[in-house]
PDB file of C-alpha atoms in Angstrom:
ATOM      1  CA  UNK D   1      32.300-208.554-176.468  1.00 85.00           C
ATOM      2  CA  UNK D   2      34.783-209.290-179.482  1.00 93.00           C
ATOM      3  CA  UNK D   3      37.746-211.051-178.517  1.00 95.00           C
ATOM      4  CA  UNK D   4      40.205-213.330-180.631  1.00 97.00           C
ATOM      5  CA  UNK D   5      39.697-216.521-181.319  1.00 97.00           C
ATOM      6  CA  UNK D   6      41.524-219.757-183.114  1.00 97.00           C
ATOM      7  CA  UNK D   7      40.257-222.899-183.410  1.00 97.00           C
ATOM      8  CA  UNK D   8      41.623-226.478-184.099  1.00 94.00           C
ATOM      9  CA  UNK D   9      40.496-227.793-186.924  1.00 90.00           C
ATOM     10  CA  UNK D  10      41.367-231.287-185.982  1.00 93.00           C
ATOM     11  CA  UNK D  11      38.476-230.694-183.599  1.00 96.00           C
ATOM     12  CA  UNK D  12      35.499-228.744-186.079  1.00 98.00           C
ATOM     13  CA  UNK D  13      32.577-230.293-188.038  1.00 98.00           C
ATOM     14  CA  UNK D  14      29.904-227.995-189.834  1.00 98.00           C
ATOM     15  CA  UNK D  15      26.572-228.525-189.540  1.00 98.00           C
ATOM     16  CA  UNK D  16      24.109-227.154-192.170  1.00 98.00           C
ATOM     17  CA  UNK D  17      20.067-226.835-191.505  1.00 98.00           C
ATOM     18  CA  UNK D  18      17.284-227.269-193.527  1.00 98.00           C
ATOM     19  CA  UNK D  19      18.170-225.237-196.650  1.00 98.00           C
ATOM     20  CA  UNK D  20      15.580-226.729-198.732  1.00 98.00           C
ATOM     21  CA  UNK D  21      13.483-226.023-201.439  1.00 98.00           C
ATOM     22  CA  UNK D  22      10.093-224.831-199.830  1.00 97.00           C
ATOM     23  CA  UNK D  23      12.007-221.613-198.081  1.00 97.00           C
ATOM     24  CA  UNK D  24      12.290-220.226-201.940  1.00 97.00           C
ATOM     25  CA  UNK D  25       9.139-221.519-203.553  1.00 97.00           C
ATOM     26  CA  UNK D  26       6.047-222.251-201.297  1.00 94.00           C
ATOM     27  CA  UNK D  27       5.049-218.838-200.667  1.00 94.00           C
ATOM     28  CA  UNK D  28       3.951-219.598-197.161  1.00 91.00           C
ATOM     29  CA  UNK D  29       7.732-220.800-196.045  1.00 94.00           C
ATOM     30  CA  UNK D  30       9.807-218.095-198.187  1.00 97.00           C
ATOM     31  CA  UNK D  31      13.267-217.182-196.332  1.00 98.00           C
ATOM     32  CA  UNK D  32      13.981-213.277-196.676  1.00 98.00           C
ATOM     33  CA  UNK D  33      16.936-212.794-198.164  1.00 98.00           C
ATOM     34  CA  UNK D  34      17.541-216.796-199.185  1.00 98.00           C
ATOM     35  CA  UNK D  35      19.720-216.211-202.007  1.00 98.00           C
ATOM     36  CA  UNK D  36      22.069-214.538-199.870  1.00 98.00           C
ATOM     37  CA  UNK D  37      22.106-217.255-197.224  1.00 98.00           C
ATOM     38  CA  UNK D  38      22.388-219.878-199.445  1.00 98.00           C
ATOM     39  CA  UNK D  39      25.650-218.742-201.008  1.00 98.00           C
ATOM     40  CA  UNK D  40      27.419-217.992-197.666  1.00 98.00           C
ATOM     41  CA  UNK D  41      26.140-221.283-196.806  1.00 98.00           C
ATOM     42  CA  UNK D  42      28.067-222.697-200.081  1.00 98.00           C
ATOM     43  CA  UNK D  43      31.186-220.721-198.992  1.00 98.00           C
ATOM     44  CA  UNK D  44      31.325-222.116-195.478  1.00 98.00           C
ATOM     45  CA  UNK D  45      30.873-225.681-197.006  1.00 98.00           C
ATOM     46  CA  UNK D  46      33.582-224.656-199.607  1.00 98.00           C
ATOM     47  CA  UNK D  47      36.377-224.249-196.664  1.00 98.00           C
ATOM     48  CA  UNK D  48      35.450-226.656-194.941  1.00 98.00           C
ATOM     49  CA  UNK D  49      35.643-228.530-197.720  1.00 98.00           C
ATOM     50  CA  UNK D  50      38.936-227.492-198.711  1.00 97.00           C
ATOM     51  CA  UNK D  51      40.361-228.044-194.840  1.00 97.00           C
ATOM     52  CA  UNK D  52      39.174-231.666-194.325  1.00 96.00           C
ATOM     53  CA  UNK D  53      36.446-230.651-191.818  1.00 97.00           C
ATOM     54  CA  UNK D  54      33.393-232.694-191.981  1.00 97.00           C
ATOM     55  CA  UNK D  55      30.207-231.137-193.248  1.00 98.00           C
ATOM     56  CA  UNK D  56      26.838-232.415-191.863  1.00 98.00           C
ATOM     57  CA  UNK D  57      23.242-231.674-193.837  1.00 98.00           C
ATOM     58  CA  UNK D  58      19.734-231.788-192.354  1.00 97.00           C
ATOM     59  CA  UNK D  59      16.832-232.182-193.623  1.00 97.00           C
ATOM     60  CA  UNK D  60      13.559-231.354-192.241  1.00 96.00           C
ATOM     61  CA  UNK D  61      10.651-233.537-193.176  1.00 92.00           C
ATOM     62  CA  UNK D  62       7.252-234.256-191.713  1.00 88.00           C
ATOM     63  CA  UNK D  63       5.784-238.148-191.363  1.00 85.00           C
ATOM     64  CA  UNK D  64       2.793-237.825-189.603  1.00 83.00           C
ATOM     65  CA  UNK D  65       2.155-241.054-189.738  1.00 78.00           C
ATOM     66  CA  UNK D  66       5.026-241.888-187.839  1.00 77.00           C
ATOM     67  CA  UNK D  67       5.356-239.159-185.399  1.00 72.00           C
ATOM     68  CA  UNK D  68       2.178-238.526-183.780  1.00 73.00           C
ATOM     69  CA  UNK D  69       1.780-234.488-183.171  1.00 77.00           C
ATOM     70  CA  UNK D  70      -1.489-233.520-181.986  1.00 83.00           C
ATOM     71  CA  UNK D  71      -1.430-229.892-182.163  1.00 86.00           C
ATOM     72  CA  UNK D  72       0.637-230.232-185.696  1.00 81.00           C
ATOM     73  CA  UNK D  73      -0.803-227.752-188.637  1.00 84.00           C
ATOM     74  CA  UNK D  74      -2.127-229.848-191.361  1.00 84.00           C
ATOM     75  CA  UNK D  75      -3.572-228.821-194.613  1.00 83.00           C
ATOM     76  CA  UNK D  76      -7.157-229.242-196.441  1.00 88.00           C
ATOM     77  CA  UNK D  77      -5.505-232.621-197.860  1.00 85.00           C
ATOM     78  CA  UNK D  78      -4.685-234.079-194.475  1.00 79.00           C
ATOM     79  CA  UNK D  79      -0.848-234.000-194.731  1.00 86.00           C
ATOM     80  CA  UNK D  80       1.441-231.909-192.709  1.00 82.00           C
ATOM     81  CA  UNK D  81       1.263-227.991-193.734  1.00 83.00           C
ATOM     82  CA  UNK D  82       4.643-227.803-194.202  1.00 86.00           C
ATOM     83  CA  UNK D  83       8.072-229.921-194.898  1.00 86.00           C
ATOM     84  CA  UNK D  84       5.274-233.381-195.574  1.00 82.00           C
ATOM     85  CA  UNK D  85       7.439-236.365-196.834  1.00 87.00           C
ATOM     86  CA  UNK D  86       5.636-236.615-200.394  1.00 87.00           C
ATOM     87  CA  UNK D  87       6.587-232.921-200.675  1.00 91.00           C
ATOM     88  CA  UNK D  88       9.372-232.689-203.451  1.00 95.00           C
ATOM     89  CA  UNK D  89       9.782-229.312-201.845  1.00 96.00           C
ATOM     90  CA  UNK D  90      11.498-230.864-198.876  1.00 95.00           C
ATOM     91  CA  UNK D  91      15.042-231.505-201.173  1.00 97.00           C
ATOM     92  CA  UNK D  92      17.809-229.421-200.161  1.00 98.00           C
ATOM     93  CA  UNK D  93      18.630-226.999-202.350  1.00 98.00           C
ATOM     94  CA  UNK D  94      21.205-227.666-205.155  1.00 98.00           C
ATOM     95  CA  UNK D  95      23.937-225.462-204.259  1.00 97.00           C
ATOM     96  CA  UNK D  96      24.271-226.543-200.921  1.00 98.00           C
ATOM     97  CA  UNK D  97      23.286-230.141-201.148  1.00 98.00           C
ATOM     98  CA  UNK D  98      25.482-232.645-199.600  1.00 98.00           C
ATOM     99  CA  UNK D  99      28.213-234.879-201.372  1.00 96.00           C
ATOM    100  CA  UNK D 100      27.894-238.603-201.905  1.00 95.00           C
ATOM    101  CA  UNK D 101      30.664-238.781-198.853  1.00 94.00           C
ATOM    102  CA  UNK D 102      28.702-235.995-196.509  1.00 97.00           C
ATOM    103  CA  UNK D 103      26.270-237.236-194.017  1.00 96.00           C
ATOM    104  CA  UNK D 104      22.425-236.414-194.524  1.00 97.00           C
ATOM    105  CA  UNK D 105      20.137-236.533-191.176  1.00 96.00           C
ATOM    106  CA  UNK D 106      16.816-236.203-192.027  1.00 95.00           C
ATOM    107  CA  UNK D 107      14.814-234.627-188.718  1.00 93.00           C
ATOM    108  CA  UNK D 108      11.000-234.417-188.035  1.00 89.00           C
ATOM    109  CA  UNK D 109      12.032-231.840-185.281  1.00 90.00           C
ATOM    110  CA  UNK D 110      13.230-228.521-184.740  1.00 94.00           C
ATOM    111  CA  UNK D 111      16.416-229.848-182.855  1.00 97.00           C
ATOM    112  CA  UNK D 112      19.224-231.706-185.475  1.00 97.00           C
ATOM    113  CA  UNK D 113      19.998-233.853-182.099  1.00 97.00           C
ATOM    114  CA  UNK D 114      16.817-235.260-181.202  1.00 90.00           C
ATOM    115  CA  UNK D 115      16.320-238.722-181.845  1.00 87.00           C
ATOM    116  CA  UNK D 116      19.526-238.523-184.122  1.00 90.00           C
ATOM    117  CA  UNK D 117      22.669-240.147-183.573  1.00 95.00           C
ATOM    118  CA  UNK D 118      24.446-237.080-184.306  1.00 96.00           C
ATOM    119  CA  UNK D 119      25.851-236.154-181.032  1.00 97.00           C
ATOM    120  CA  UNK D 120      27.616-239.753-181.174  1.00 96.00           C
ATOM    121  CA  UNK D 121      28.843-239.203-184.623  1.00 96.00           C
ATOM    122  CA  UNK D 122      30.486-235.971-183.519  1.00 97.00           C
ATOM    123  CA  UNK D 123      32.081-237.230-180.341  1.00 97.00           C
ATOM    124  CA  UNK D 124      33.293-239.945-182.197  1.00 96.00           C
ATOM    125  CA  UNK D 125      34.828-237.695-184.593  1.00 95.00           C
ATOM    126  CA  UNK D 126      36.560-235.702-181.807  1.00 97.00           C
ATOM    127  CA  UNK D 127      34.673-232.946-182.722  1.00 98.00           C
ATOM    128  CA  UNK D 128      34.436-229.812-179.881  1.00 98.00           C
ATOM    129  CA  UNK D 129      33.510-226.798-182.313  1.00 98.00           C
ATOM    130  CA  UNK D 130      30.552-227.015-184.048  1.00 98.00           C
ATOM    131  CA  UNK D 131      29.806-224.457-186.814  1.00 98.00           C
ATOM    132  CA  UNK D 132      26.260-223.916-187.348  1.00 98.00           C
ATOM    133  CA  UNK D 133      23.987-221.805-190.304  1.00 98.00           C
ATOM    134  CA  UNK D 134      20.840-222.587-192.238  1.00 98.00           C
ATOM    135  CA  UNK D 135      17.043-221.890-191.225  1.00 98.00           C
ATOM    136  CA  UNK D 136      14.752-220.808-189.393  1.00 98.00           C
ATOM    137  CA  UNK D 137      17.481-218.577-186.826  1.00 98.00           C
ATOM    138  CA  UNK D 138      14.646-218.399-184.261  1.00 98.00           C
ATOM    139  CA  UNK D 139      13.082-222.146-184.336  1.00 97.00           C
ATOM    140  CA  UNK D 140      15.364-225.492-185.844  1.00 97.00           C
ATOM    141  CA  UNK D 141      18.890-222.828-185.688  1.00 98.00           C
ATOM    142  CA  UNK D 142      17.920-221.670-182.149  1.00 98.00           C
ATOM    143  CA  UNK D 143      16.854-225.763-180.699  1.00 98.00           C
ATOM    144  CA  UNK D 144      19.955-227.096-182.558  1.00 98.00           C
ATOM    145  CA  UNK D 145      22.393-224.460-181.092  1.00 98.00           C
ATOM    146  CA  UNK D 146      20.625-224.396-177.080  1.00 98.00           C
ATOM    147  CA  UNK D 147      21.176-229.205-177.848  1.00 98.00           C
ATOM    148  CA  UNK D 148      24.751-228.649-178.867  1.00 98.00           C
ATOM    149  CA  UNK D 149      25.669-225.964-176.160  1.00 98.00           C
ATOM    150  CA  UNK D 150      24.146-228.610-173.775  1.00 97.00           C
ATOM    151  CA  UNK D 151      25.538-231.531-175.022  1.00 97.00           C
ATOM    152  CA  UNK D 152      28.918-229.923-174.096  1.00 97.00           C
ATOM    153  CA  UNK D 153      29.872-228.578-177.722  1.00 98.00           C
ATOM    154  CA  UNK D 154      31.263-225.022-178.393  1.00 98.00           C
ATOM    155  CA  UNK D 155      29.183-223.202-181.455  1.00 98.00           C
ATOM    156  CA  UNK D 156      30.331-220.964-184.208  1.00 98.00           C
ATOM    157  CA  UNK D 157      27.003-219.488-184.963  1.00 98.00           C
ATOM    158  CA  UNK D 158      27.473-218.163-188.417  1.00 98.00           C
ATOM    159  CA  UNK D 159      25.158-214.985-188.683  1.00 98.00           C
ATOM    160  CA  UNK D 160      24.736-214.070-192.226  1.00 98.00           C
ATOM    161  CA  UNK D 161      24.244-217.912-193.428  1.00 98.00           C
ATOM    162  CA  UNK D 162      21.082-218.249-191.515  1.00 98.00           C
ATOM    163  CA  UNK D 163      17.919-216.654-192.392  1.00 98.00           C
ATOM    164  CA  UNK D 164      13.923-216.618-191.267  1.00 98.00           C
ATOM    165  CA  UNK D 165      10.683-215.763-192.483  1.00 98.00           C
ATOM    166  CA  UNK D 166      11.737-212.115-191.611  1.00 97.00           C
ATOM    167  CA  UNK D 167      14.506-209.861-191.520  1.00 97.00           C
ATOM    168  CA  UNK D 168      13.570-208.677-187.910  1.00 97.00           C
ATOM    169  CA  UNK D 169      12.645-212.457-186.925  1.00 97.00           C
ATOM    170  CA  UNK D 170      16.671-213.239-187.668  1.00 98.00           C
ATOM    171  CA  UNK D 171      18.374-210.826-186.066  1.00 98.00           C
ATOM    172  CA  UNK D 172      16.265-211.469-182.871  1.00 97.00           C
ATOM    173  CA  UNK D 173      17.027-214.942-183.308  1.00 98.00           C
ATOM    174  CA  UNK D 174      20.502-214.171-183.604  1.00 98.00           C
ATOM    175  CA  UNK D 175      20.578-212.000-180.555  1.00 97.00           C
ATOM    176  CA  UNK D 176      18.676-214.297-178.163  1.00 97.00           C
ATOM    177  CA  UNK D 177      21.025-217.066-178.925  1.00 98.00           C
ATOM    178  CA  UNK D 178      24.525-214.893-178.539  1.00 97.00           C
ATOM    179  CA  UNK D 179      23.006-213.857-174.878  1.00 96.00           C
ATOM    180  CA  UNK D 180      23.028-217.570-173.912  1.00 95.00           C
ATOM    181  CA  UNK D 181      25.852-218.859-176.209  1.00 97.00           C
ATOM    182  CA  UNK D 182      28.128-219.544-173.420  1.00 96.00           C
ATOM    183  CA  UNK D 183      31.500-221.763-174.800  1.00 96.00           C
ATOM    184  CA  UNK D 184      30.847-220.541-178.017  1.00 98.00           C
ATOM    185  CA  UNK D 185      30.942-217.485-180.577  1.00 98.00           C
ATOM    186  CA  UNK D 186      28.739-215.501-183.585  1.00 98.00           C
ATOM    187  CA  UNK D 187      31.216-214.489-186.678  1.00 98.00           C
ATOM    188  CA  UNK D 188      29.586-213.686-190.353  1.00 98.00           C
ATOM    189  CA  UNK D 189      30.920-215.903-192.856  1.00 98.00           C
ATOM    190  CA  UNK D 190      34.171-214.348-193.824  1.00 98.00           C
ATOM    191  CA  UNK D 191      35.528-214.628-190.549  1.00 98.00           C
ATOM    192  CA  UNK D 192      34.036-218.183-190.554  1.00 98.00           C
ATOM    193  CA  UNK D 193      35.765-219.214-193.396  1.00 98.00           C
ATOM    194  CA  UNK D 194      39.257-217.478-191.382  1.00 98.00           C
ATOM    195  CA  UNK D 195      38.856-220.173-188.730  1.00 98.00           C
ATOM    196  CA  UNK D 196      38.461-222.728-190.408  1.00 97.00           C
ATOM    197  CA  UNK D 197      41.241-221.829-192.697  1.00 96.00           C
ATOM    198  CA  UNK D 198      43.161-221.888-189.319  1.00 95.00           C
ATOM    199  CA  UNK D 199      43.473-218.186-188.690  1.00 97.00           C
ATOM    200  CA  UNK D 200      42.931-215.888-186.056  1.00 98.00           C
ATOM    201  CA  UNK D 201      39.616-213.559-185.936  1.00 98.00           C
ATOM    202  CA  UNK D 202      38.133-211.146-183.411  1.00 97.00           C
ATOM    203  CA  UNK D 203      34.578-213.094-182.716  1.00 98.00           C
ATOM    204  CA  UNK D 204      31.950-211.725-179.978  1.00 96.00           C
ATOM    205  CA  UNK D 205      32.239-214.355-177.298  1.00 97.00           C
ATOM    206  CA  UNK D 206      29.690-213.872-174.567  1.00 93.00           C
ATOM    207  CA  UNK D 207      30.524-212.975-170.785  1.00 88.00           C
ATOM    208  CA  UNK D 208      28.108-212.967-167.887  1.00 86.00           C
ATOM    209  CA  UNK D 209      24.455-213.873-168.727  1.00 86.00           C
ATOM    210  CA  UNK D 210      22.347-211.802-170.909  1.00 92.00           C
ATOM    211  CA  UNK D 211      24.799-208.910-172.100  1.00 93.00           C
ATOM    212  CA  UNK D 212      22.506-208.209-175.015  1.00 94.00           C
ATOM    213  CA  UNK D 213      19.495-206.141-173.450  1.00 94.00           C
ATOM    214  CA  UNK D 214      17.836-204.858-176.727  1.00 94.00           C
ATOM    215  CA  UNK D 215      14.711-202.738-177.961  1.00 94.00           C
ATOM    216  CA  UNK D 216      12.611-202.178-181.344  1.00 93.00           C
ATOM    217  CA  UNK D 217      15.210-199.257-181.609  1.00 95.00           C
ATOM    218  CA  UNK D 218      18.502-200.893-181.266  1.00 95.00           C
ATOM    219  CA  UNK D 219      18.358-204.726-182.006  1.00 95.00           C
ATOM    220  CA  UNK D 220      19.518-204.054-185.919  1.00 95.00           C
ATOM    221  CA  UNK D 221      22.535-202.237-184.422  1.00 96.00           C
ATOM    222  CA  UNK D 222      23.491-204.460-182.231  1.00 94.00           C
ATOM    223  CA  UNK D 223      22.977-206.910-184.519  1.00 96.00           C
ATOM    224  CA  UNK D 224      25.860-205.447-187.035  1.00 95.00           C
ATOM    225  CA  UNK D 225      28.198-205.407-184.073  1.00 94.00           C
ATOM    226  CA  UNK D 226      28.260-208.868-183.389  1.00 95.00           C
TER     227      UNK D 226
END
């Protein structure tokens, strides 16, 4: 259900995921409706900009010579099918590419926590609220959210700045994770950029366990009401 909700922004870092290059141009990889997630993306990092919260950037990129993955797709050439490390494709995308002062994590795994030392940056930074967007919702968005949620962080899941292969692939995504987003919250980016400007917003805030029981037939509705 939607309920108000104000945050401190003493106590919020963003946290942007793998906008890169390939989800535009290899046609394998293409994000539906990328433009569009990319420039909410740019306004979230805009106010947070703007506020003095800290802005975090990953980067998702494939050395299979240093991670072993035996089940791992990899092309005629012998390199990873996606995201490889000689890939120029793998640079985020201009518009949303970090400052010289922003941190970059580069990640060979769905999860932004992982082997990273992000969780001890944050907690170092005081940070409770995390704000999340990039891509995929249902794969690195949906590992990253479940590691922060369990890492004791509160997420602002920021709906229309994330994105998949598929317009019904996101808003699944999106709905599976505001079931089990317990301690944290889904807002689109307009009310996003509210809280961090320090204002007050009606978010939908999850009670109980699994509120969101949805079907074929419903899921895009629901979707709009979170």
């Amino acid at each position: 259900m939607k309920k108000p909700l104000r945050i401190e922004r003493q106590k919020v870092a963003a946290l942007v995921i793998d906008l890169q290059e390939e989800h535009r141009h290899d046609e394998r990889y293409l994000v539906e409706g990328y433009d569009a997630v990319l420039r909410n993306a740019a306004r979230l990092q805009d106010s947070a900009r703007r506020n003095g919260i800290p802005v975090f950037h990953c980067a998702y990129i494939v050395d299979l010579a240093d991670h072993v993955r035996p089940f791992h797709p990899i092309g005629p050439d012998g390199r990873s099918a996606f995201s490889d490390k000689d890939d120029p494709l793998t640079a985020i995308c201009p518009e949303v590419a970090p400052r010289a002062s922003e941190r970059l994590l580069v990640k060979n795994e769905a999860s932004a926590f992982g082997k990273s030392p992000l969780i001890g940056e944050l907690r170092d930074a005081g940070v409770q609220w995390l704000v999340i967007a990039g891509v995929w919702t249902e794969a690195c968005v949906d590992a990253t959210v479940k590691d922060a949620i369990n890492f004791g962080l509160h997420v602002l899941l920021v709906k229309d700045a994330c994105g998949s292969g598929g317009l019904a692939m996101h808003q699944a995504g999106i709905l599976n994770l505001a079931n089990r987003l317990y301690g944290g919250a889904v807002v689109d980016t307009q009310a996003a950029c509210a809280l961090l400007e320090g204002s007050t917003v009606d978010a939908w805030q999850i009670e109980g366990s699994v509120p969101l029981r949805f079907t074929f037939e419903n899921a895009a509705e629901l979707y709009r009401e979170l």
